[in-house]
Amino acid sequence: SSPHLVQVRERIRINGQPISKDLFNKYFWLVYNRLEETKDLVRSSMPAYFRFLTIMAFHVFLQEKVDLAVVEVGIGGAYDCTNIIRAPVVCGVSSLGIDHTSILGDTMEKIAWQKGGIFKPGVPAFTVAQPERPLEVLRERAQERKVRWWWGCGWGVPRGGGLSLLSPQCPLYLCPELDDFEEGCRGLELGLAGAHQRSNAALALQLARTWLQRRSCQGLGELKEVPPSTELAGRPLPLAPAFQLTDAMIQGLRDTEWLGRTQVLSHGPVTWYLDGAHTTSSIQACVRWFRQAALNQDKPHDGSEVRVLLFNATGDRDTAALLKLLLPCHFDYAVFCPNFTEVSVANNADQQNFNVTLENALTRCLENQRTWTRLLEEKGGQDPWLPSPLRVGGLLQPAPARGSLLLVPPAPRPLNSPALVFPCLAQALRWVAQGRDPHLAAPVASGAHPHPAASSGAVLLREAAAVRVLVTGSLHLVGGALRLLDPALSQ
């Protein structure tokens, strides 16, 4: 799976646990040295980061003799390096969203075409409810998966002869709703919060059922082949059967954990809500989850609750669209910072991205800050909870070497300055926590926050009975926050 949050070993897991440091070290150098010995002298470069780790993961699984490997594609599917598996047991496509548009295309239909590239002839595939046109594209991609004629002498046929491989097209099915599995289960409990996880759970059940049927397990519901000419009663795809869940399945759904996805860390008066949402659809799901998990809770007796957004986004994502979706959460402050845990990333090799400079990352944060301030101004006349419109001017210059606060809109009333930028995650988290989270040191008194707006905001954070912080926009941001908030994950 990818990306990792804290340590690269998270990408390669056996029985749910990241492989050990010793095992990672052993297989890394084994694969590296073998590639070094056999590489093309003309094209002497090694595989890129993700491709190398994919090769290494396959090697680990083969050498460790796993019974079943679950492989998540990196980006897209059709041209992803994970797509070299010729005959998987089963394929699955979860809810589609607009992401990586520079690579996959700028419409849901183009993205669906890429995702459908993982389908294989004769291999069952499942998807969940999708918009009509992308679902049609997935169906078309499944119907295309027919093996063609091969001519010549290189395919195990007589010289000059031909071979017709008549494998069926990829049978694609729609997953039933999770509610359909609950008969006799008294309501299924999911370990992952959020309504959107229910479709993920339904897909997981169908993938698991296919594997169990391969192992000759009985009573799990049969798939029925539907001839192409058969009318599907208004449905674009045949519906896979719901089935009686085993006790192990029920427990598996209940015990599922996945760091950085709808995760809550309660550290005294500061509660951190972490979700790596980074597309419009996933941010919408994140907002629904956060409002239910945090905003609907009873307010402190004295009513002093401060809500903070910690946000960053990477790649070619439309951050203005993402930030606009977050407005209904009614944050008192929005904090922007790069994904670097510290200004100096020398000691954080697992989270170092050599494709992004600190300067570029900070520029993006400053743009996000200006966007947030503009969105607040546009909404200021409509929502009474927002401060009066702000006029941004006299901006502070970036000074990451001194560890100073980078940029604060100098409002006439500093208490109402809603957007701040920090050069790294450590400084952002310390400012939010104000020494009230035992896992984080208090911010440095001198030099760290020279602007009065930062000091005034700090008073509210220090005196609030509850501080609720949503960290979202990037899985890498969430991973960096986890590294600082839960040091045990780095062991």
Coordinates of C-alpha atoms in Angstrom, one line a residue:
S1 CA 0.0 0.0 0.0
S2 CA 1.1 3.6 -0.4
P3 CA 1.9 6.1 0.7
H4 CA 3.4 5.4 4.1
L5 CA 2.6 7.7 7.0
V6 CA 5.6 7.5 9.3
Q7 CA 8.0 4.8 8.2
V8 CA 8.5 3.3 4.7
R9 CA 8.2 -0.2 6.1
E10 CA 4.4 0.4 6.5
R11 CA 4.1 -0.2 2.7
I12 CA 5.0 -3.9 3.0
R13 CA 3.1 -5.7 5.7
I14 CA 2.8 -9.4 6.5
N15 CA -0.2 -10.5 8.7
G16 CA -1.0 -6.8 9.1
Q17 CA 2.3 -5.8 10.6
P18 CA 5.0 -3.8 8.8
I19 CA 8.0 -6.0 8.1
S20 CA 10.9 -5.6 10.6
K21 CA 13.8 -3.3 10.1
D22 CA 16.1 -6.3 9.7
L23 CA 13.9 -7.8 7.1
F24 CA 13.5 -4.6 5.2
N25 CA 17.3 -4.0 5.2
K26 CA 17.9 -7.6 4.0
Y27 CA 15.5 -7.5 1.1
F28 CA 16.3 -3.9 0.1
W29 CA 20.0 -4.6 -0.5
L30 CA 19.3 -8.0 -2.0
V31 CA 17.0 -6.4 -4.6
Y32 CA 19.2 -3.3 -5.1
N33 CA 22.4 -5.3 -5.6
R34 CA 20.6 -7.7 -8.0
L35 CA 19.3 -4.8 -10.1
E36 CA 22.7 -3.2 -10.0
E37 CA 24.3 -6.3 -11.4
T38 CA 21.9 -6.8 -14.2
K39 CA 21.0 -3.3 -15.3
D40 CA 21.3 -2.1 -18.9
L41 CA 24.7 -0.4 -19.2
V42 CA 23.2 2.1 -21.7
R43 CA 20.2 3.0 -19.5
S44 CA 22.0 2.7 -16.2
S45 CA 19.4 4.3 -14.0
M46 CA 17.7 2.3 -11.2
P47 CA 13.9 2.0 -11.0
A48 CA 12.3 5.1 -9.4
Y49 CA 11.3 5.1 -5.8
F50 CA 7.8 3.6 -6.1
R51 CA 8.8 1.1 -8.7
F52 CA 11.7 -0.1 -6.7
L53 CA 9.5 -0.6 -3.6
T54 CA 6.9 -2.5 -5.7
I55 CA 9.6 -4.9 -7.0
M56 CA 10.9 -5.3 -3.5
A57 CA 7.3 -6.0 -2.1
F58 CA 6.8 -8.8 -4.7
H59 CA 10.1 -10.2 -3.8
V60 CA 9.4 -10.1 -0.1
F61 CA 6.0 -11.8 -0.6
L62 CA 7.5 -14.6 -2.7
Q63 CA 10.5 -15.2 -0.4
E64 CA 8.3 -15.2 2.7
K65 CA 5.8 -17.5 1.0
V66 CA 2.6 -15.6 1.8
D67 CA -0.7 -17.3 1.1
L68 CA -2.4 -14.2 -0.3
A69 CA -1.1 -10.8 -1.3
V70 CA -3.3 -7.7 -1.4
V71 CA -1.8 -5.1 -3.7
E72 CA -3.0 -1.5 -3.9
V73 CA -2.2 0.4 -7.1
G74 CA -0.1 3.5 -6.8
I75 CA -1.8 5.9 -9.2
G76 CA -4.5 5.0 -11.7
G77 CA -4.1 1.4 -12.6
A78 CA -3.7 0.8 -16.4
Y79 CA -0.1 2.0 -16.5
D80 CA 0.8 1.6 -12.8
C81 CA 3.8 -0.7 -12.1
T82 CA 1.7 -2.9 -9.8
N83 CA -0.4 -3.9 -12.9
I84 CA 2.1 -6.6 -14.0
I85 CA 0.1 -9.3 -12.2
R86 CA -1.2 -11.4 -15.1
A87 CA -3.9 -13.4 -13.3
P88 CA -4.9 -12.0 -9.9
V89 CA -7.6 -13.9 -7.9
V90 CA -9.9 -10.9 -8.0
C91 CA -9.9 -7.1 -8.7
G92 CA -11.7 -4.3 -7.0
V93 CA -12.4 -0.6 -7.7
S94 CA -13.5 1.6 -4.8
S95 CA -15.3 5.0 -5.1
L96 CA -13.8 7.1 -7.9
G97 CA -12.7 10.7 -7.3
I98 CA -11.0 13.5 -9.2
D99 CA -7.3 13.2 -8.3
H100 CA -3.9 13.2 -10.1
T101 CA -5.5 14.9 -13.1
S102 CA -2.3 15.7 -14.8
I103 CA -1.6 11.9 -15.1
L104 CA -5.0 10.3 -15.2
G105 CA -7.2 12.9 -16.9
D106 CA -9.5 15.7 -15.8
T107 CA -12.8 13.9 -15.9
M108 CA -14.3 11.0 -14.0
E109 CA -14.7 9.1 -17.2
K110 CA -11.0 9.3 -18.0
I111 CA -10.1 8.3 -14.5
A112 CA -12.5 5.3 -14.7
W113 CA -10.7 4.2 -17.9
Q114 CA -7.4 4.2 -16.1
K115 CA -8.8 2.4 -13.0
G116 CA -10.4 -0.3 -15.3
G117 CA -7.0 -1.1 -16.7
I118 CA -6.4 -3.5 -13.8
F119 CA -9.2 -5.8 -15.1
K120 CA -8.0 -9.2 -16.5
P121 CA -9.7 -11.8 -18.8
G122 CA -11.8 -14.2 -16.8
V123 CA -10.9 -12.7 -13.4
P124 CA -13.9 -11.5 -11.4
A125 CA -14.0 -7.8 -10.5
F126 CA -16.1 -5.7 -8.2
T127 CA -16.9 -2.1 -7.8
V128 CA -19.2 0.0 -5.6
A129 CA -21.9 2.6 -6.6
Q130 CA -20.5 5.1 -9.0
P131 CA -21.9 7.9 -11.1
E132 CA -23.6 6.6 -14.3
R133 CA -21.0 7.6 -16.9
P134 CA -17.9 6.4 -15.0
L135 CA -19.7 3.1 -14.2
E136 CA -20.4 2.7 -18.0
V137 CA -16.7 3.2 -18.7
L138 CA -15.8 0.5 -16.1
R139 CA -18.3 -1.9 -17.8
E140 CA -16.8 -1.1 -21.2
R141 CA -13.3 -1.8 -19.9
A142 CA -14.4 -5.1 -18.5
Q143 CA -15.9 -6.1 -21.8
E144 CA -12.7 -5.2 -23.6
R145 CA -10.7 -7.7 -21.5
K146 CA -10.7 -10.4 -24.2
V147 CA -7.5 -12.2 -25.1
R148 CA -6.7 -11.7 -28.8
W149 CA -5.2 -13.9 -31.5
W150 CA -1.5 -14.4 -31.3
W151 CA 0.4 -15.3 -34.5
G152 CA 3.9 -16.6 -34.9
C153 CA 6.3 -19.1 -33.4
G154 CA 6.9 -17.5 -30.0
W155 CA 3.7 -18.5 -28.2
G156 CA 3.9 -22.2 -27.9
V157 CA 2.3 -22.9 -31.3
P158 CA 3.6 -24.5 -34.4
R159 CA 5.7 -22.3 -36.7
G160 CA 3.4 -20.4 -39.0
G161 CA 0.3 -21.4 -37.1
G162 CA -2.0 -19.4 -34.9
L163 CA -3.6 -19.7 -31.5
S164 CA -7.0 -18.4 -30.5
L165 CA -7.4 -17.9 -26.7
L166 CA -11.1 -17.8 -25.9
S167 CA -11.0 -16.6 -22.3
P168 CA -14.2 -14.8 -21.3
Q169 CA -14.3 -11.1 -20.7
C170 CA -13.7 -9.8 -17.2
P171 CA -17.0 -10.4 -15.2
L172 CA -17.7 -7.2 -13.4
Y173 CA -20.2 -7.0 -10.5
L174 CA -21.7 -4.2 -8.4
C175 CA -21.4 -4.7 -4.6
P176 CA -24.6 -4.6 -2.6
E177 CA -25.0 -2.1 0.2
L178 CA -23.5 -3.1 3.5
D179 CA -27.1 -3.0 4.9
D180 CA -27.8 -6.1 2.9
F181 CA -25.3 -8.1 4.9
E182 CA -26.7 -7.1 8.3
E183 CA -29.6 -9.6 8.4
G184 CA -28.9 -11.7 11.4
C185 CA -25.9 -9.6 12.4
R186 CA -27.8 -7.0 14.5
G187 CA -25.9 -4.2 12.8
L188 CA -22.3 -4.4 11.7
E189 CA -19.8 -2.4 13.6
L190 CA -16.9 -0.9 11.7
G191 CA -13.6 -0.1 13.2
L192 CA -13.2 2.8 10.7
A193 CA -15.5 5.8 11.3
G194 CA -17.3 7.6 8.6
A195 CA -20.3 6.7 6.4
H196 CA -18.0 6.4 3.3
Q197 CA -16.3 3.4 4.9
R198 CA -19.4 1.3 4.5
S199 CA -18.9 1.0 0.8
N200 CA -15.3 0.1 1.4
A201 CA -16.4 -2.6 3.8
A202 CA -18.9 -4.0 1.3
L203 CA -16.2 -4.2 -1.4
A204 CA -13.8 -5.8 1.0
L205 CA -16.4 -8.5 1.8
Q206 CA -16.8 -9.4 -1.8
L207 CA -13.0 -9.6 -2.4
A208 CA -12.7 -11.8 0.7
R209 CA -15.6 -14.0 -0.5
T210 CA -13.9 -14.6 -3.9
W211 CA -10.7 -15.7 -2.2
L212 CA -12.5 -18.0 0.2
Q213 CA -14.5 -19.6 -2.6
R214 CA -11.2 -20.2 -4.3
R215 CA -10.2 -22.1 -1.2
S216 CA -13.4 -24.2 -1.5
C217 CA -15.3 -22.5 1.3
Q218 CA -19.1 -23.1 1.0
G219 CA -22.2 -21.1 1.7
L220 CA -20.9 -17.7 0.7
G221 CA -23.2 -16.9 -2.2
E222 CA -22.7 -17.8 -5.8
L223 CA -22.0 -15.3 -8.6
K224 CA -24.2 -15.7 -11.6
E225 CA -22.9 -15.1 -15.1
V226 CA -25.0 -12.7 -17.1
P227 CA -24.9 -13.0 -20.9
P228 CA -24.0 -9.7 -22.6
S229 CA -27.4 -9.6 -24.3
T230 CA -29.4 -9.9 -21.1
E231 CA -31.2 -6.8 -19.9
L232 CA -30.1 -6.0 -16.3
A233 CA -33.4 -4.6 -15.1
G234 CA -32.2 -1.0 -15.2
R235 CA -28.8 -1.8 -13.6
P236 CA -25.6 -1.3 -15.7
L237 CA -24.0 -4.2 -13.9
P238 CA -25.2 -7.5 -12.3
L239 CA -25.5 -7.2 -8.5
A240 CA -23.2 -9.5 -6.5
P241 CA -25.0 -11.5 -3.8
A242 CA -25.1 -10.6 -0.2
F243 CA -24.3 -13.6 2.0
Q244 CA -24.2 -14.7 5.6
L245 CA -21.1 -13.3 7.2
T246 CA -18.8 -15.5 9.2
D247 CA -17.8 -14.6 12.8
A248 CA -14.3 -13.9 11.5
M249 CA -15.6 -11.4 8.9
I250 CA -17.7 -9.6 11.5
Q251 CA -14.7 -9.4 13.8
G252 CA -12.5 -8.3 11.0
L253 CA -14.8 -5.4 10.1
R254 CA -15.0 -4.4 13.8
D255 CA -11.2 -4.6 14.5
T256 CA -10.0 -2.9 11.3
E257 CA -7.6 -0.1 12.0
W258 CA -5.9 2.2 9.4
L259 CA -3.8 5.0 10.7
G260 CA -4.5 8.5 9.4
R261 CA -8.0 7.7 8.3
T262 CA -10.8 9.1 10.5
Q263 CA -8.4 8.7 13.5
V264 CA -9.0 10.5 16.8
L265 CA -6.2 11.2 19.3
S266 CA -7.3 12.6 22.7
H267 CA -4.4 14.3 24.5
G268 CA -6.0 16.0 27.5
P269 CA -7.8 19.2 26.5
V270 CA -6.5 18.9 22.9
T271 CA -8.2 16.4 20.6
W272 CA -6.6 15.7 17.2
Y273 CA -8.8 14.5 14.4
L274 CA -6.7 13.1 11.6
D275 CA -7.9 12.2 8.1
G276 CA -5.8 12.0 5.0
A277 CA -8.6 13.2 2.7
H278 CA -7.2 15.1 -0.4
T279 CA -10.0 15.0 -3.0
T280 CA -13.3 16.8 -3.2
S281 CA -15.3 13.7 -2.5
S282 CA -13.0 12.5 0.4
I283 CA -12.9 16.0 1.9
Q284 CA -16.8 16.0 1.9
A285 CA -16.7 12.7 3.7
C286 CA -14.1 14.1 6.1
V287 CA -16.3 17.1 6.9
R288 CA -19.3 14.9 7.6
W289 CA -17.2 12.7 9.9
F290 CA -15.6 15.6 11.7
R291 CA -18.9 17.4 12.3
Q292 CA -20.4 14.3 13.7
A293 CA -17.4 13.3 15.8
A294 CA -16.4 16.8 17.1
L295 CA -19.0 19.5 16.5
N296 CA -22.0 17.5 17.7
Q297 CA -20.4 16.7 21.1
D298 CA -21.4 18.5 24.2
K299 CA -19.6 21.8 24.5
P300 CA -17.5 22.5 27.6
H301 CA -19.4 23.8 30.6
D302 CA -17.9 27.3 30.2
G303 CA -18.4 27.2 26.5
S304 CA -14.8 27.9 25.7
E305 CA -14.0 25.6 22.7
V306 CA -11.5 26.5 20.0
R307 CA -11.6 24.8 16.6
V308 CA -8.5 24.7 14.5
L309 CA -7.9 23.5 10.9
L310 CA -4.3 22.3 10.1
F311 CA -4.1 21.9 6.3
N312 CA -1.8 21.3 3.4
A313 CA -2.2 19.9 -0.1
T314 CA 0.3 18.7 -2.6
G315 CA 0.4 18.0 -6.3
D316 CA -2.0 19.5 -8.8
R317 CA -5.0 19.6 -6.5
D318 CA -7.5 22.5 -6.5
T319 CA -6.9 23.6 -2.9
A320 CA -9.4 26.5 -3.2
A321 CA -12.1 23.9 -3.9
L322 CA -11.0 21.8 -1.0
L323 CA -10.8 24.7 1.5
K324 CA -14.2 26.0 0.5
L325 CA -15.7 22.6 1.5
L326 CA -14.1 22.9 4.9
L327 CA -15.8 26.3 5.7
P328 CA -18.9 24.8 7.3
C329 CA -16.8 23.3 10.1
H330 CA -16.6 26.9 11.5
F331 CA -12.9 26.9 12.4
D332 CA -11.6 29.7 14.7
Y333 CA -8.1 29.3 13.1
A334 CA -6.7 27.8 10.0
V335 CA -3.0 26.8 10.2
F336 CA -1.0 26.1 7.1
C337 CA 2.5 24.5 6.9
P338 CA 4.5 22.2 4.6
N339 CA 4.6 18.4 5.2
F340 CA 8.1 18.6 6.7
T341 CA 8.1 17.7 10.4
E342 CA 11.1 20.0 11.1
V343 CA 12.6 22.8 9.0
S344 CA 15.7 20.6 8.7
V345 CA 14.6 17.2 7.4
A346 CA 18.0 15.5 7.7
N347 CA 16.8 13.2 10.4
N348 CA 13.5 12.3 8.8
A349 CA 14.6 10.2 5.8
D350 CA 11.3 8.3 5.7
Q351 CA 9.4 11.6 5.1
Q352 CA 11.8 13.4 2.8
N353 CA 10.5 14.3 -0.6
F354 CA 13.4 15.2 -2.9
N355 CA 10.9 16.5 -5.6
V356 CA 9.7 19.3 -3.4
T357 CA 11.8 22.2 -2.0
L358 CA 11.0 24.0 1.2
E359 CA 10.6 27.2 -0.8
N360 CA 8.1 25.7 -3.1
A361 CA 6.2 24.1 -0.2
L362 CA 6.0 27.4 1.7
T363 CA 4.9 29.3 -1.4
R364 CA 2.0 26.9 -1.7
C365 CA 1.1 27.4 2.0
L366 CA 1.1 31.2 1.6
E367 CA -1.3 30.8 -1.4
N368 CA -3.6 28.6 0.7
Q369 CA -3.5 31.2 3.5
R370 CA -4.6 33.9 1.1
T371 CA -7.3 31.7 -0.3
W372 CA -8.7 30.9 3.1
T373 CA -8.7 34.6 4.0
R374 CA -10.5 35.4 0.8
L375 CA -13.1 32.7 1.5
L376 CA -13.7 34.1 4.9
E377 CA -14.2 37.6 3.5
E378 CA -16.7 36.3 0.9
K379 CA -18.7 34.5 3.7
G380 CA -18.3 37.2 6.3
G381 CA -21.5 38.9 5.4
Q382 CA -23.5 35.7 5.5
D383 CA -22.4 33.9 8.6
P384 CA -22.5 35.7 11.9
W385 CA -19.8 33.4 13.4
L386 CA -17.1 34.8 11.1
P387 CA -14.9 37.8 12.0
S388 CA -15.3 41.1 10.2
P389 CA -13.6 41.1 6.8
L390 CA -9.8 41.3 6.9
R391 CA -7.5 43.4 4.8
V392 CA -4.2 41.6 4.2
G393 CA -1.2 43.8 4.1
G394 CA 2.3 44.4 5.6
L395 CA 3.1 40.7 5.4
L396 CA 6.0 39.2 7.3
Q397 CA 8.8 37.8 5.2
P398 CA 9.6 34.1 5.4
A399 CA 12.4 33.4 7.9
P400 CA 12.4 29.6 8.4
A401 CA 16.0 29.6 9.6
R402 CA 15.0 31.6 12.7
G403 CA 11.9 29.4 13.2
S404 CA 9.7 32.5 13.2
L405 CA 6.0 32.7 12.4
L406 CA 5.9 33.2 8.6
L407 CA 2.7 35.2 7.8
V408 CA -0.2 36.6 9.7
P409 CA -2.8 38.9 8.3
P410 CA -2.4 42.0 10.5
A411 CA -6.1 42.6 11.4
P412 CA -7.1 45.6 13.5
R413 CA -8.2 43.2 16.2
P414 CA -5.4 40.5 16.4
L415 CA -7.7 38.0 18.2
N416 CA -9.6 37.6 15.0
S417 CA -6.7 36.8 12.7
P418 CA -7.9 33.5 11.3
A419 CA -5.0 32.2 9.2
L420 CA -1.4 31.5 10.1
V421 CA 1.6 29.9 8.3
F422 CA 4.5 28.0 9.9
P423 CA 7.6 26.7 8.2
C424 CA 7.2 23.1 9.6
L425 CA 4.8 20.8 11.3
A426 CA 6.6 20.8 14.6
Q427 CA 6.1 24.6 15.0
A428 CA 2.5 24.5 13.9
L429 CA 1.5 21.7 16.3
R430 CA 3.3 23.4 19.2
W431 CA 1.5 26.6 18.6
V432 CA -1.9 24.9 18.4
A433 CA -1.2 22.8 21.6
Q434 CA 0.4 25.7 23.6
G435 CA 2.1 23.2 25.9
R436 CA -1.2 21.4 26.8
D437 CA -0.4 18.2 24.8
P438 CA 2.1 16.0 26.8
H439 CA 3.6 14.7 23.6
L440 CA 4.6 18.2 22.4
A441 CA 6.9 20.7 23.9
A442 CA 5.6 24.2 24.5
P443 CA 6.4 26.8 21.8
V444 CA 9.6 28.8 22.4
A445 CA 8.7 32.1 24.0
S446 CA 11.3 34.3 22.2
G447 CA 11.5 34.4 18.4
A448 CA 8.9 31.8 17.6
H449 CA 5.9 34.1 17.5
P450 CA 7.0 37.7 17.2
H451 CA 3.7 39.0 15.8
P452 CA 1.0 40.1 18.3
A453 CA -1.7 38.1 16.4
A454 CA 0.1 34.9 17.2
S455 CA 0.4 35.7 20.9
S456 CA -3.2 36.8 21.2
G457 CA -4.4 33.6 19.5
A458 CA -2.2 31.6 21.9
V459 CA -4.1 33.1 24.9
L460 CA -7.3 31.7 23.6
L461 CA -5.8 28.3 22.9
R462 CA -4.2 28.2 26.4
E463 CA -7.4 29.1 28.2
A464 CA -10.0 27.1 26.2
A465 CA -11.6 24.1 27.9
A466 CA -11.4 22.1 24.7
V467 CA -9.2 22.5 21.6
R468 CA -10.4 20.4 18.6
V469 CA -8.0 20.2 15.7
L470 CA -8.7 18.7 12.2
V471 CA -5.6 17.7 10.3
T472 CA -6.4 17.0 6.7
G473 CA -5.6 17.7 3.0
S474 CA -2.6 15.3 2.6
L475 CA -1.7 11.9 3.8
H476 CA 1.9 13.1 4.1
L477 CA 0.8 15.9 6.4
V478 CA -1.2 13.4 8.6
G479 CA 1.9 11.1 8.6
G480 CA 4.1 13.9 9.8
A481 CA 1.6 14.9 12.5
L482 CA 1.4 11.3 13.7
R483 CA 5.2 11.1 13.9
L484 CA 5.1 14.0 16.4
L485 CA 1.9 13.1 18.2
D486 CA 2.6 9.4 18.7
P487 CA 6.4 8.9 18.9
A488 CA 5.9 5.1 19.4
L489 CA 5.0 4.8 15.7
S490 CA 8.6 5.7 14.8
Q491 CA 10.0 2.7 16.7

